[in-house]
Structures are given as C-alpha cells and as structure tokens.
N, C-alpha and C. Protein backbone atom coordinates (compact mmCIF):
# COMPACT_ATOMS: atom_id res chain seq x y z
N UNK A 1 19.99 34.98 -29.43
CA UNK A 1 20.13 33.53 -29.30
C UNK A 1 19.81 33.07 -27.88
N UNK A 2 20.32 33.82 -26.89
CA UNK A 2 20.07 33.46 -25.50
C UNK A 2 18.59 33.57 -25.16
N UNK A 3 17.93 34.57 -25.74
CA UNK A 3 16.50 34.75 -25.50
C UNK A 3 15.71 33.56 -26.05
N UNK A 4 16.11 33.07 -27.19
CA UNK A 4 15.43 31.91 -27.80
C UNK A 4 15.63 30.67 -26.93
N UNK A 5 16.87 30.47 -26.44
CA UNK A 5 17.14 29.31 -25.58
C UNK A 5 16.34 29.38 -24.28
N UNK A 6 16.24 30.58 -23.72
CA UNK A 6 15.47 30.76 -22.48
C UNK A 6 14.00 30.43 -22.72
N UNK A 7 13.49 30.88 -23.87
CA UNK A 7 12.10 30.61 -24.23
C UNK A 7 11.86 29.10 -24.39
N UNK A 8 12.81 28.43 -25.06
CA UNK A 8 12.71 26.99 -25.25
C UNK A 8 12.77 26.24 -23.91
N UNK A 9 13.69 26.66 -23.04
CA UNK A 9 13.83 26.02 -21.73
C UNK A 9 12.54 26.17 -20.93
N UNK A 10 11.95 27.35 -20.93
CA UNK A 10 10.68 27.57 -20.22
C UNK A 10 9.58 26.68 -20.77
N UNK A 11 9.54 26.56 -22.09
CA UNK A 11 8.53 25.71 -22.74
C UNK A 11 8.71 24.24 -22.34
N UNK A 12 9.97 23.78 -22.31
CA UNK A 12 10.26 22.40 -21.92
C UNK A 12 9.86 22.16 -20.47
N UNK A 13 10.18 23.11 -19.59
CA UNK A 13 9.82 22.97 -18.18
C UNK A 13 8.31 22.92 -18.00
N UNK A 14 7.58 23.74 -18.75
CA UNK A 14 6.12 23.72 -18.67
C UNK A 14 5.58 22.37 -19.12
N UNK A 15 6.15 21.85 -20.21
CA UNK A 15 5.73 20.55 -20.74
C UNK A 15 6.01 19.45 -19.71
N UNK A 16 7.18 19.51 -19.07
CA UNK A 16 7.55 18.51 -18.05
C UNK A 16 6.59 18.58 -16.86
N UNK A 17 6.23 19.79 -16.42
CA UNK A 17 5.30 19.93 -15.30
C UNK A 17 3.93 19.36 -15.65
N UNK A 18 3.51 19.51 -16.90
CA UNK A 18 2.22 18.96 -17.32
C UNK A 18 2.23 17.44 -17.23
N UNK A 19 3.39 16.82 -17.42
CA UNK A 19 3.48 15.36 -17.36
C UNK A 19 3.48 14.85 -15.93
N UNK A 20 4.02 15.62 -14.97
CA UNK A 20 4.08 15.12 -13.59
C UNK A 20 2.97 15.68 -12.72
N UNK A 21 2.26 16.70 -13.18
CA UNK A 21 1.15 17.27 -12.43
C UNK A 21 -0.15 17.09 -13.19
N UNK A 22 -1.22 17.01 -12.45
CA UNK A 22 -2.54 16.95 -13.06
C UNK A 22 -3.52 17.65 -12.14
N UNK A 23 -4.81 17.59 -12.52
CA UNK A 23 -5.82 18.20 -11.65
C UNK A 23 -7.08 17.36 -11.67
N UNK A 24 -7.78 17.37 -10.55
CA UNK A 24 -9.01 16.61 -10.39
C UNK A 24 -10.09 17.25 -11.25
N UNK A 25 -10.78 16.41 -12.05
CA UNK A 25 -11.87 16.93 -12.87
C UNK A 25 -13.22 16.33 -12.50
N UNK A 26 -13.20 15.14 -11.87
CA UNK A 26 -14.47 14.50 -11.54
C UNK A 26 -14.27 13.56 -10.35
N UNK A 27 -15.29 13.48 -9.50
CA UNK A 27 -15.28 12.56 -8.37
C UNK A 27 -16.59 11.79 -8.42
N UNK A 28 -16.50 10.46 -8.56
CA UNK A 28 -17.69 9.62 -8.61
C UNK A 28 -17.51 8.50 -7.59
N UNK A 29 -18.32 8.53 -6.54
CA UNK A 29 -18.18 7.53 -5.47
C UNK A 29 -16.82 7.66 -4.82
N UNK A 30 -16.06 6.57 -4.84
CA UNK A 30 -14.71 6.59 -4.27
C UNK A 30 -13.64 6.86 -5.31
N UNK A 31 -14.02 6.91 -6.59
CA UNK A 31 -13.04 7.08 -7.66
C UNK A 31 -12.86 8.55 -7.98
N UNK A 32 -11.59 8.94 -8.12
CA UNK A 32 -11.24 10.31 -8.48
C UNK A 32 -10.70 10.28 -9.90
N UNK A 33 -11.26 11.11 -10.76
CA UNK A 33 -10.80 11.19 -12.15
C UNK A 33 -10.01 12.48 -12.32
N UNK A 34 -8.82 12.37 -12.91
CA UNK A 34 -7.99 13.56 -13.07
C UNK A 34 -7.50 13.68 -14.51
N UNK A 35 -7.25 14.90 -14.88
CA UNK A 35 -6.64 15.21 -16.17
C UNK A 35 -5.14 15.25 -15.91
N UNK A 36 -4.43 14.19 -16.31
CA UNK A 36 -3.03 14.05 -15.95
C UNK A 36 -2.95 13.57 -14.51
N UNK A 37 -1.81 13.30 -14.00
CA UNK A 37 -0.50 13.34 -14.63
C UNK A 37 -0.27 12.12 -15.53
N UNK A 38 0.85 12.11 -16.21
CA UNK A 38 1.22 11.03 -17.11
C UNK A 38 1.77 9.87 -16.27
N UNK A 39 0.86 9.19 -15.53
CA UNK A 39 1.26 8.15 -14.58
C UNK A 39 1.03 6.77 -15.17
N UNK A 40 1.65 5.76 -14.56
CA UNK A 40 1.47 4.39 -15.00
C UNK A 40 0.52 3.66 -14.05
N UNK A 41 -0.06 2.57 -14.52
CA UNK A 41 -1.00 1.78 -13.73
C UNK A 41 -0.32 1.26 -12.47
N UNK A 42 -0.94 1.47 -11.32
CA UNK A 42 -0.37 1.03 -10.04
C UNK A 42 0.50 2.06 -9.36
N UNK A 43 0.77 3.18 -10.03
CA UNK A 43 1.63 4.22 -9.44
C UNK A 43 0.88 4.97 -8.34
N UNK A 44 1.61 5.38 -7.33
CA UNK A 44 1.04 6.21 -6.27
C UNK A 44 1.10 7.67 -6.69
N UNK A 45 0.05 8.41 -6.39
CA UNK A 45 0.01 9.85 -6.65
C UNK A 45 -0.41 10.55 -5.36
N UNK A 46 -0.04 11.81 -5.23
CA UNK A 46 -0.47 12.63 -4.10
C UNK A 46 -1.52 13.60 -4.60
N UNK A 47 -2.64 13.67 -3.90
CA UNK A 47 -3.68 14.64 -4.21
C UNK A 47 -3.61 15.73 -3.15
N UNK A 48 -3.43 16.97 -3.58
CA UNK A 48 -3.38 18.11 -2.66
C UNK A 48 -4.81 18.62 -2.49
N UNK A 49 -5.36 18.41 -1.31
CA UNK A 49 -6.75 18.72 -1.03
C UNK A 49 -6.96 20.21 -0.80
N UNK A 50 -8.20 20.65 -0.89
CA UNK A 50 -8.53 22.06 -0.72
C UNK A 50 -8.29 22.59 0.69
N UNK A 51 -8.22 21.70 1.69
CA UNK A 51 -8.01 22.14 3.07
C UNK A 51 -6.53 22.15 3.47
N UNK A 52 -5.62 21.98 2.50
CA UNK A 52 -4.19 22.01 2.78
C UNK A 52 -3.58 20.65 3.07
N UNK A 53 -4.41 19.62 3.22
CA UNK A 53 -3.91 18.27 3.47
C UNK A 53 -3.54 17.59 2.16
N UNK A 54 -2.86 16.44 2.27
CA UNK A 54 -2.53 15.61 1.12
C UNK A 54 -3.08 14.21 1.34
N UNK A 55 -3.43 13.53 0.26
CA UNK A 55 -3.92 12.16 0.35
C UNK A 55 -3.23 11.32 -0.71
N UNK A 56 -2.82 10.11 -0.32
CA UNK A 56 -2.23 9.18 -1.28
C UNK A 56 -3.33 8.47 -2.04
N UNK A 57 -3.09 8.24 -3.33
CA UNK A 57 -4.06 7.52 -4.16
C UNK A 57 -3.29 6.67 -5.16
N UNK A 58 -3.89 5.56 -5.58
CA UNK A 58 -3.27 4.67 -6.55
C UNK A 58 -3.97 4.81 -7.90
N UNK A 59 -3.18 4.80 -8.97
CA UNK A 59 -3.75 4.81 -10.32
C UNK A 59 -4.32 3.43 -10.59
N UNK A 60 -5.65 3.36 -10.78
CA UNK A 60 -6.32 2.07 -10.98
C UNK A 60 -6.85 1.90 -12.40
N UNK A 61 -6.75 2.93 -13.22
CA UNK A 61 -7.22 2.79 -14.59
C UNK A 61 -7.17 4.10 -15.35
N UNK A 62 -7.61 4.01 -16.60
CA UNK A 62 -7.63 5.16 -17.49
C UNK A 62 -8.94 5.14 -18.27
N UNK A 63 -9.50 6.34 -18.52
CA UNK A 63 -10.74 6.43 -19.29
C UNK A 63 -10.70 7.70 -20.13
N UNK A 64 -10.78 7.52 -21.43
CA UNK A 64 -10.84 8.65 -22.38
C UNK A 64 -9.74 9.67 -22.12
N UNK A 65 -8.52 9.19 -21.90
CA UNK A 65 -7.38 10.08 -21.70
C UNK A 65 -7.24 10.62 -20.29
N UNK A 66 -8.12 10.22 -19.39
CA UNK A 66 -8.05 10.68 -18.00
C UNK A 66 -7.53 9.56 -17.11
N UNK A 67 -7.01 9.93 -15.96
CA UNK A 67 -6.45 8.99 -14.99
C UNK A 67 -7.49 8.72 -13.90
N UNK A 68 -7.73 7.45 -13.58
CA UNK A 68 -8.64 7.07 -12.51
C UNK A 68 -7.83 6.72 -11.27
N UNK A 69 -8.13 7.38 -10.17
CA UNK A 69 -7.38 7.21 -8.92
C UNK A 69 -8.29 6.66 -7.83
N UNK A 70 -7.73 5.81 -6.98
CA UNK A 70 -8.45 5.31 -5.81
C UNK A 70 -7.68 5.76 -4.57
N UNK A 71 -8.27 6.69 -3.79
CA UNK A 71 -7.57 7.20 -2.61
C UNK A 71 -7.40 6.14 -1.52
N UNK A 72 -6.27 6.20 -0.82
CA UNK A 72 -6.01 5.33 0.33
C UNK A 72 -6.32 6.03 1.65
N UNK A 73 -6.57 7.31 1.60
CA UNK A 73 -6.75 8.09 2.82
C UNK A 73 -8.02 8.92 2.72
N UNK A 74 -8.36 9.57 3.82
CA UNK A 74 -9.53 10.45 3.87
C UNK A 74 -9.34 11.60 2.88
N UNK A 75 -10.35 11.87 2.08
CA UNK A 75 -10.25 12.94 1.08
C UNK A 75 -11.22 14.08 1.37
N UNK A 76 -11.46 14.34 2.65
CA UNK A 76 -12.27 15.50 3.02
C UNK A 76 -11.56 16.75 2.53
N UNK A 77 -12.27 17.60 1.83
CA UNK A 77 -11.65 18.80 1.25
C UNK A 77 -11.32 18.62 -0.22
N UNK A 78 -11.60 17.44 -0.78
CA UNK A 78 -11.33 17.20 -2.20
C UNK A 78 -12.37 17.92 -3.04
N UNK A 79 -11.93 18.59 -4.09
CA UNK A 79 -12.84 19.29 -4.99
C UNK A 79 -12.22 19.32 -6.38
N UNK A 80 -13.01 19.72 -7.36
CA UNK A 80 -12.50 19.85 -8.71
C UNK A 80 -11.37 20.87 -8.72
N UNK A 81 -10.34 20.55 -9.49
CA UNK A 81 -9.21 21.47 -9.62
C UNK A 81 -8.08 21.20 -8.66
N UNK A 82 -8.26 20.30 -7.68
CA UNK A 82 -7.17 19.96 -6.77
C UNK A 82 -6.01 19.36 -7.56
N UNK A 83 -4.79 19.70 -7.14
CA UNK A 83 -3.59 19.25 -7.85
C UNK A 83 -3.31 17.78 -7.55
N UNK A 84 -2.90 17.03 -8.59
CA UNK A 84 -2.49 15.63 -8.48
C UNK A 84 -1.05 15.54 -8.95
N UNK A 85 -0.17 14.95 -8.13
CA UNK A 85 1.26 14.88 -8.45
C UNK A 85 1.72 13.43 -8.42
N UNK A 86 2.53 13.04 -9.41
CA UNK A 86 3.10 11.69 -9.46
C UNK A 86 4.14 11.52 -8.36
N UNK A 87 4.26 10.29 -7.86
CA UNK A 87 5.37 9.97 -6.95
C UNK A 87 6.43 9.14 -7.67
N UNK A 88 6.08 8.64 -8.85
CA UNK A 88 6.96 7.82 -9.69
C UNK A 88 7.41 6.54 -8.98
N UNK A 89 6.51 5.97 -8.15
CA UNK A 89 6.80 4.69 -7.52
C UNK A 89 5.49 3.93 -7.29
N UNK A 90 5.60 2.62 -7.20
CA UNK A 90 4.45 1.77 -6.92
C UNK A 90 4.11 1.80 -5.44
N UNK A 91 3.03 1.13 -5.09
CA UNK A 91 2.64 1.02 -3.69
C UNK A 91 3.69 0.18 -2.96
N UNK A 92 4.24 0.72 -1.88
CA UNK A 92 5.20 -0.03 -1.08
C UNK A 92 5.07 0.35 0.38
N UNK A 93 5.71 -0.43 1.24
CA UNK A 93 5.69 -0.14 2.67
C UNK A 93 7.12 -0.12 3.18
N UNK A 94 7.35 0.73 4.17
CA UNK A 94 8.66 0.76 4.82
C UNK A 94 8.73 -0.33 5.88
N UNK A 95 9.87 -1.01 5.94
CA UNK A 95 10.04 -2.10 6.90
C UNK A 95 11.25 -1.83 7.79
N UNK A 96 11.14 -2.28 9.02
CA UNK A 96 12.23 -2.14 9.98
C UNK A 96 11.89 -2.96 11.21
N UNK A 97 12.90 -3.36 11.97
CA UNK A 97 12.63 -4.06 13.23
C UNK A 97 11.95 -3.15 14.23
N UNK A 98 12.02 -1.83 14.01
CA UNK A 98 11.35 -0.87 14.89
C UNK A 98 9.83 -1.00 14.83
N UNK A 99 9.31 -1.75 13.85
CA UNK A 99 7.87 -1.91 13.70
C UNK A 99 7.29 -2.90 14.71
N UNK A 100 8.13 -3.78 15.25
CA UNK A 100 7.64 -4.81 16.16
C UNK A 100 6.99 -4.17 17.39
N UNK A 101 5.77 -4.58 17.67
CA UNK A 101 5.05 -4.07 18.82
C UNK A 101 4.39 -2.72 18.61
N UNK A 102 4.48 -2.17 17.40
CA UNK A 102 3.90 -0.85 17.11
C UNK A 102 2.50 -1.01 16.54
N UNK A 103 1.73 0.05 16.59
CA UNK A 103 0.39 0.07 16.00
C UNK A 103 0.51 0.77 14.66
N UNK A 104 0.05 0.10 13.58
CA UNK A 104 0.23 0.60 12.22
C UNK A 104 -1.12 0.87 11.56
N UNK A 105 -1.12 1.80 10.59
CA UNK A 105 -2.32 2.02 9.79
C UNK A 105 -2.30 1.07 8.59
N UNK A 106 -3.25 1.21 7.70
CA UNK A 106 -3.36 0.32 6.55
C UNK A 106 -2.22 0.41 5.57
N UNK A 107 -1.44 1.48 5.61
CA UNK A 107 -0.29 1.63 4.72
C UNK A 107 1.02 1.29 5.43
N UNK A 108 0.94 0.71 6.62
CA UNK A 108 2.15 0.31 7.34
C UNK A 108 2.85 1.44 8.06
N UNK A 109 2.17 2.56 8.26
CA UNK A 109 2.77 3.70 8.97
C UNK A 109 2.34 3.67 10.43
N UNK A 110 3.28 3.89 11.36
CA UNK A 110 2.92 3.89 12.78
C UNK A 110 1.94 5.01 13.11
N UNK A 111 0.97 4.70 13.98
CA UNK A 111 0.00 5.72 14.39
C UNK A 111 0.12 6.02 15.88
N UNK A 112 1.21 5.55 16.50
CA UNK A 112 1.39 5.76 17.94
C UNK A 112 2.17 7.03 18.26
N UNK A 113 2.53 7.82 17.25
CA UNK A 113 3.19 9.10 17.47
C UNK A 113 4.70 9.02 17.64
N UNK A 114 5.25 7.82 17.72
CA UNK A 114 6.69 7.66 17.88
C UNK A 114 7.36 7.73 16.51
N UNK A 115 8.62 8.18 16.46
CA UNK A 115 9.30 8.28 15.16
C UNK A 115 9.56 6.90 14.56
N UNK A 116 9.63 6.87 13.24
CA UNK A 116 9.87 5.61 12.52
C UNK A 116 10.70 5.89 11.29
N UNK A 117 11.84 5.22 11.19
CA UNK A 117 12.69 5.34 10.01
C UNK A 117 12.83 3.94 9.41
N UNK A 118 12.20 3.70 8.24
CA UNK A 118 12.30 2.36 7.65
C UNK A 118 13.72 2.08 7.16
N UNK A 119 14.16 0.84 7.35
CA UNK A 119 15.49 0.46 6.87
C UNK A 119 15.43 0.02 5.41
N UNK A 120 14.25 -0.37 4.95
CA UNK A 120 14.09 -0.73 3.53
C UNK A 120 12.63 -0.56 3.14
N UNK A 121 12.38 -0.49 1.84
CA UNK A 121 11.02 -0.39 1.32
C UNK A 121 10.73 -1.69 0.57
N UNK A 122 9.50 -2.17 0.70
CA UNK A 122 9.12 -3.44 0.09
C UNK A 122 7.83 -3.25 -0.70
N UNK A 123 7.82 -3.61 -1.99
CA UNK A 123 6.60 -3.42 -2.80
C UNK A 123 5.48 -4.35 -2.35
N UNK A 124 4.25 -3.83 -2.33
CA UNK A 124 3.11 -4.66 -1.95
C UNK A 124 2.75 -5.65 -3.04
N UNK A 125 2.92 -5.25 -4.29
CA UNK A 125 2.66 -6.14 -5.41
C UNK A 125 4.00 -6.73 -5.82
N UNK A 126 4.13 -8.03 -5.65
CA UNK A 126 5.42 -8.67 -5.86
C UNK A 126 5.20 -10.10 -6.34
N UNK A 127 6.17 -10.65 -7.03
CA UNK A 127 6.09 -12.05 -7.42
C UNK A 127 6.31 -12.92 -6.18
N UNK A 128 5.60 -14.04 -6.08
CA UNK A 128 5.84 -14.92 -4.93
C UNK A 128 7.21 -15.58 -5.06
N UNK A 129 7.81 -15.94 -3.93
CA UNK A 129 9.11 -16.63 -4.01
C UNK A 129 8.95 -17.98 -4.68
N UNK A 130 9.96 -18.42 -5.36
CA UNK A 130 9.94 -19.72 -6.03
C UNK A 130 9.80 -20.80 -4.96
N UNK A 131 8.86 -21.73 -5.11
CA UNK A 131 8.62 -22.72 -4.05
C UNK A 131 9.83 -23.60 -3.75
N UNK A 132 10.67 -23.87 -4.73
CA UNK A 132 11.83 -24.73 -4.49
C UNK A 132 13.00 -23.98 -3.86
N UNK A 133 12.91 -22.65 -3.82
CA UNK A 133 13.99 -21.86 -3.22
C UNK A 133 13.66 -21.43 -1.79
N UNK A 134 12.47 -21.79 -1.32
CA UNK A 134 12.09 -21.48 0.06
C UNK A 134 12.82 -22.43 1.01
N UNK A 135 13.02 -21.95 2.23
CA UNK A 135 13.66 -22.78 3.25
C UNK A 135 12.71 -23.92 3.60
N UNK A 136 13.26 -25.12 3.78
CA UNK A 136 12.43 -26.28 4.13
C UNK A 136 11.86 -26.13 5.53
N UNK A 137 10.67 -26.62 5.71
CA UNK A 137 10.03 -26.59 7.02
C UNK A 137 10.30 -27.93 7.68
N UNK A 138 11.11 -27.89 8.74
CA UNK A 138 11.54 -29.14 9.39
C UNK A 138 11.17 -29.20 10.87
N UNK A 139 10.80 -28.08 11.46
CA UNK A 139 10.55 -28.03 12.90
C UNK A 139 9.07 -27.78 13.17
N UNK A 140 8.43 -28.64 13.97
CA UNK A 140 7.01 -28.42 14.26
C UNK A 140 6.80 -27.21 15.18
N UNK A 141 5.61 -26.62 15.05
CA UNK A 141 5.23 -25.48 15.88
C UNK A 141 4.01 -25.88 16.70
N UNK A 142 4.15 -25.87 18.01
CA UNK A 142 3.03 -26.20 18.89
C UNK A 142 2.13 -24.97 18.99
N UNK A 143 0.86 -25.14 18.60
CA UNK A 143 -0.07 -24.02 18.63
C UNK A 143 -0.98 -24.07 19.86
N UNK A 144 -0.84 -25.09 20.70
CA UNK A 144 -1.62 -25.15 21.93
C UNK A 144 -3.04 -25.63 21.75
N UNK A 145 -3.38 -26.10 20.57
CA UNK A 145 -4.70 -26.67 20.30
C UNK A 145 -4.45 -28.15 20.02
N UNK A 146 -4.89 -29.02 20.94
CA UNK A 146 -4.52 -30.45 20.86
C UNK A 146 -4.92 -31.09 19.54
N UNK A 147 -6.08 -30.74 19.02
CA UNK A 147 -6.54 -31.35 17.77
C UNK A 147 -5.59 -31.02 16.62
N UNK A 148 -5.09 -29.79 16.60
CA UNK A 148 -4.16 -29.40 15.53
C UNK A 148 -2.79 -30.01 15.79
N UNK A 149 -2.30 -29.89 17.03
CA UNK A 149 -0.97 -30.41 17.34
C UNK A 149 -0.89 -31.92 17.14
N UNK A 150 -1.97 -32.65 17.41
CA UNK A 150 -1.95 -34.10 17.31
C UNK A 150 -2.22 -34.65 15.92
N UNK A 151 -3.11 -34.00 15.16
CA UNK A 151 -3.53 -34.58 13.88
C UNK A 151 -3.00 -33.86 12.65
N UNK A 152 -2.97 -32.55 12.69
CA UNK A 152 -2.52 -31.79 11.51
C UNK A 152 -1.42 -30.80 11.92
N UNK A 153 -0.30 -31.35 12.29
CA UNK A 153 0.81 -30.57 12.81
C UNK A 153 1.19 -29.44 11.87
N UNK A 154 1.49 -28.29 12.46
CA UNK A 154 1.94 -27.11 11.70
C UNK A 154 3.43 -26.97 11.92
N UNK A 155 4.16 -26.61 10.87
CA UNK A 155 5.61 -26.41 10.98
C UNK A 155 5.95 -24.93 11.09
N UNK A 156 7.08 -24.62 11.73
CA UNK A 156 7.54 -23.23 11.84
C UNK A 156 7.81 -22.69 10.45
N UNK A 157 7.20 -21.55 10.13
CA UNK A 157 7.37 -20.93 8.82
C UNK A 157 6.30 -21.32 7.81
N UNK A 158 5.42 -22.23 8.18
CA UNK A 158 4.38 -22.71 7.27
C UNK A 158 3.22 -21.72 7.21
N UNK A 159 2.64 -21.59 6.04
CA UNK A 159 1.40 -20.82 5.91
C UNK A 159 0.23 -21.74 6.21
N UNK A 160 -0.83 -21.13 6.73
CA UNK A 160 -1.97 -21.93 7.12
C UNK A 160 -3.24 -21.19 6.72
N UNK A 161 -4.16 -21.87 6.07
CA UNK A 161 -5.44 -21.28 5.71
C UNK A 161 -6.53 -21.84 6.60
N UNK A 162 -7.41 -20.97 7.06
CA UNK A 162 -8.55 -21.42 7.88
C UNK A 162 -9.81 -21.01 7.12
N UNK A 163 -10.52 -22.01 6.60
CA UNK A 163 -11.71 -21.77 5.80
C UNK A 163 -12.90 -22.45 6.47
N UNK A 164 -13.96 -21.70 6.68
CA UNK A 164 -15.18 -22.26 7.26
C UNK A 164 -16.31 -21.25 7.07
N UNK A 165 -17.52 -21.72 7.25
CA UNK A 165 -18.67 -20.85 7.14
C UNK A 165 -18.73 -19.85 8.29
N UNK A 166 -19.70 -18.94 8.19
CA UNK A 166 -19.82 -17.92 9.24
C UNK A 166 -20.37 -18.54 10.52
N UNK A 167 -19.86 -18.06 11.64
CA UNK A 167 -20.37 -18.46 12.94
C UNK A 167 -19.90 -19.80 13.46
N UNK A 168 -18.84 -20.36 12.90
CA UNK A 168 -18.38 -21.68 13.36
C UNK A 168 -17.12 -21.61 14.22
N UNK A 169 -16.57 -20.42 14.46
CA UNK A 169 -15.48 -20.30 15.42
C UNK A 169 -14.09 -20.05 14.86
N UNK A 170 -13.99 -19.49 13.66
CA UNK A 170 -12.65 -19.19 13.10
C UNK A 170 -11.91 -18.20 13.98
N UNK A 171 -12.57 -17.15 14.40
CA UNK A 171 -11.93 -16.12 15.23
C UNK A 171 -11.53 -16.69 16.59
N UNK A 172 -12.35 -17.55 17.15
CA UNK A 172 -12.02 -18.17 18.44
C UNK A 172 -10.79 -19.05 18.28
N UNK A 173 -10.73 -19.83 17.19
CA UNK A 173 -9.57 -20.67 16.93
C UNK A 173 -8.31 -19.83 16.77
N UNK A 174 -8.39 -18.73 16.02
CA UNK A 174 -7.22 -17.86 15.86
C UNK A 174 -6.80 -17.26 17.19
N UNK A 175 -7.76 -16.90 18.04
CA UNK A 175 -7.44 -16.39 19.37
C UNK A 175 -6.72 -17.42 20.21
N UNK A 176 -7.18 -18.68 20.16
CA UNK A 176 -6.53 -19.76 20.90
C UNK A 176 -5.10 -19.96 20.41
N UNK A 177 -4.91 -19.94 19.09
CA UNK A 177 -3.57 -20.12 18.53
C UNK A 177 -2.67 -18.97 18.94
N UNK A 178 -3.17 -17.74 18.87
CA UNK A 178 -2.35 -16.57 19.23
C UNK A 178 -1.97 -16.59 20.70
N UNK A 179 -2.90 -17.01 21.58
CA UNK A 179 -2.61 -17.05 23.02
C UNK A 179 -1.64 -18.16 23.39
N UNK A 180 -1.76 -19.31 22.76
CA UNK A 180 -1.02 -20.49 23.21
C UNK A 180 0.24 -20.81 22.42
N UNK A 181 0.50 -20.11 21.35
CA UNK A 181 1.69 -20.38 20.55
C UNK A 181 2.87 -19.63 21.14
N UNK A 182 3.98 -20.33 21.29
CA UNK A 182 5.20 -19.66 21.78
C UNK A 182 6.02 -19.23 20.57
N UNK A 183 5.81 -17.97 20.15
CA UNK A 183 6.52 -17.42 19.00
C UNK A 183 6.86 -15.96 19.28
N UNK A 184 7.92 -15.48 18.65
CA UNK A 184 8.33 -14.08 18.83
C UNK A 184 7.39 -13.13 18.12
N UNK A 185 7.01 -13.48 16.91
CA UNK A 185 6.19 -12.58 16.10
C UNK A 185 4.91 -13.29 15.72
C-alpha cells in the first residue's frame, strides 16, 4: 500500500512540475515560444538561459497550445530547450521612498549598485482611480513659463499632456518646466 502511495505522490509531483515548468521550443524575432508552463495571460515567467543567467518575460499570447513570451531583459544565451518557470504573478514594480533620487531600469530596479528593499509592490496594469474619488486640485503650480502660468495655469497634482509635431520644442518646454518648477518630485 505504501509503495502505491509513493508511486502516486511521485506521479502527482511530476504532473505539478509540468504545469509550472516549460521549455523553449522556438524563437522568432523578439518572441519566445515555449511548451508550457501552464501560465495565464500577462503573467511573468523566468527563462533560464544557457549561459546561467535568467531573464524575465511576460506571457503575451498562446498559439496551438504553446505559450508566447516577450522578454523584458537581454536574452543572450537563449536556445531551444531552456527552462521556463512561472512566477505566478503579474508585472509589478517595487515601490519605496528609497527610490527617490535613484537611477532605475525599465522594470523599476535600481542600477546604481546600492541595496533596495521595496516597501510595497504595485501592479503596472491597474484600473484608473475613480475620477470623483480623486483629491480636488485647488492649489496652482508655478512652472516658470510665463505663457503657461498666465494663460493655462496648472494645478498641483494635475496631469498635463503636451502634444505637438516633431521639431517644435516639446523637449525644450519640458526642460524649462523641470528647471523652473519648485517641486519635491
């Protein structure tokens, strides 16, 4: 009886590993196709590269029973048969006041070599806050550009879109605002 239970337990563990692990079967352009794991759309997976490194990738689709992954990092050393493992979480970033003044990569991780311990994690894909539950904007923000301050005043906490054709000075305007605005962040 014990032998049968041990055999069943081993079989269940193998089945479970097949659901959380997969392997790279095809690479086309920037897309990596893998056989497994049993991941959901938008989930982060780790790809174990042939050179011993790991790369994060997001599940972006499915084709004929295979998982389509889009890597977020350099995949030098990627080859057929590399292991793909589920993280069982969506794309998120760690947040903390320790991030202020730091240099970050595209995934919000510091690249300045100093330690970083996030106090919370925040999903990148999220519902927007309800417009009526947002704090009212009541205080003007001086941006140091007279035309904006005089005619189209901006409030503290307000979002602002700058739309214009190429070569008309959007970057220069943003530089002026960044230099002349008195704000902490």
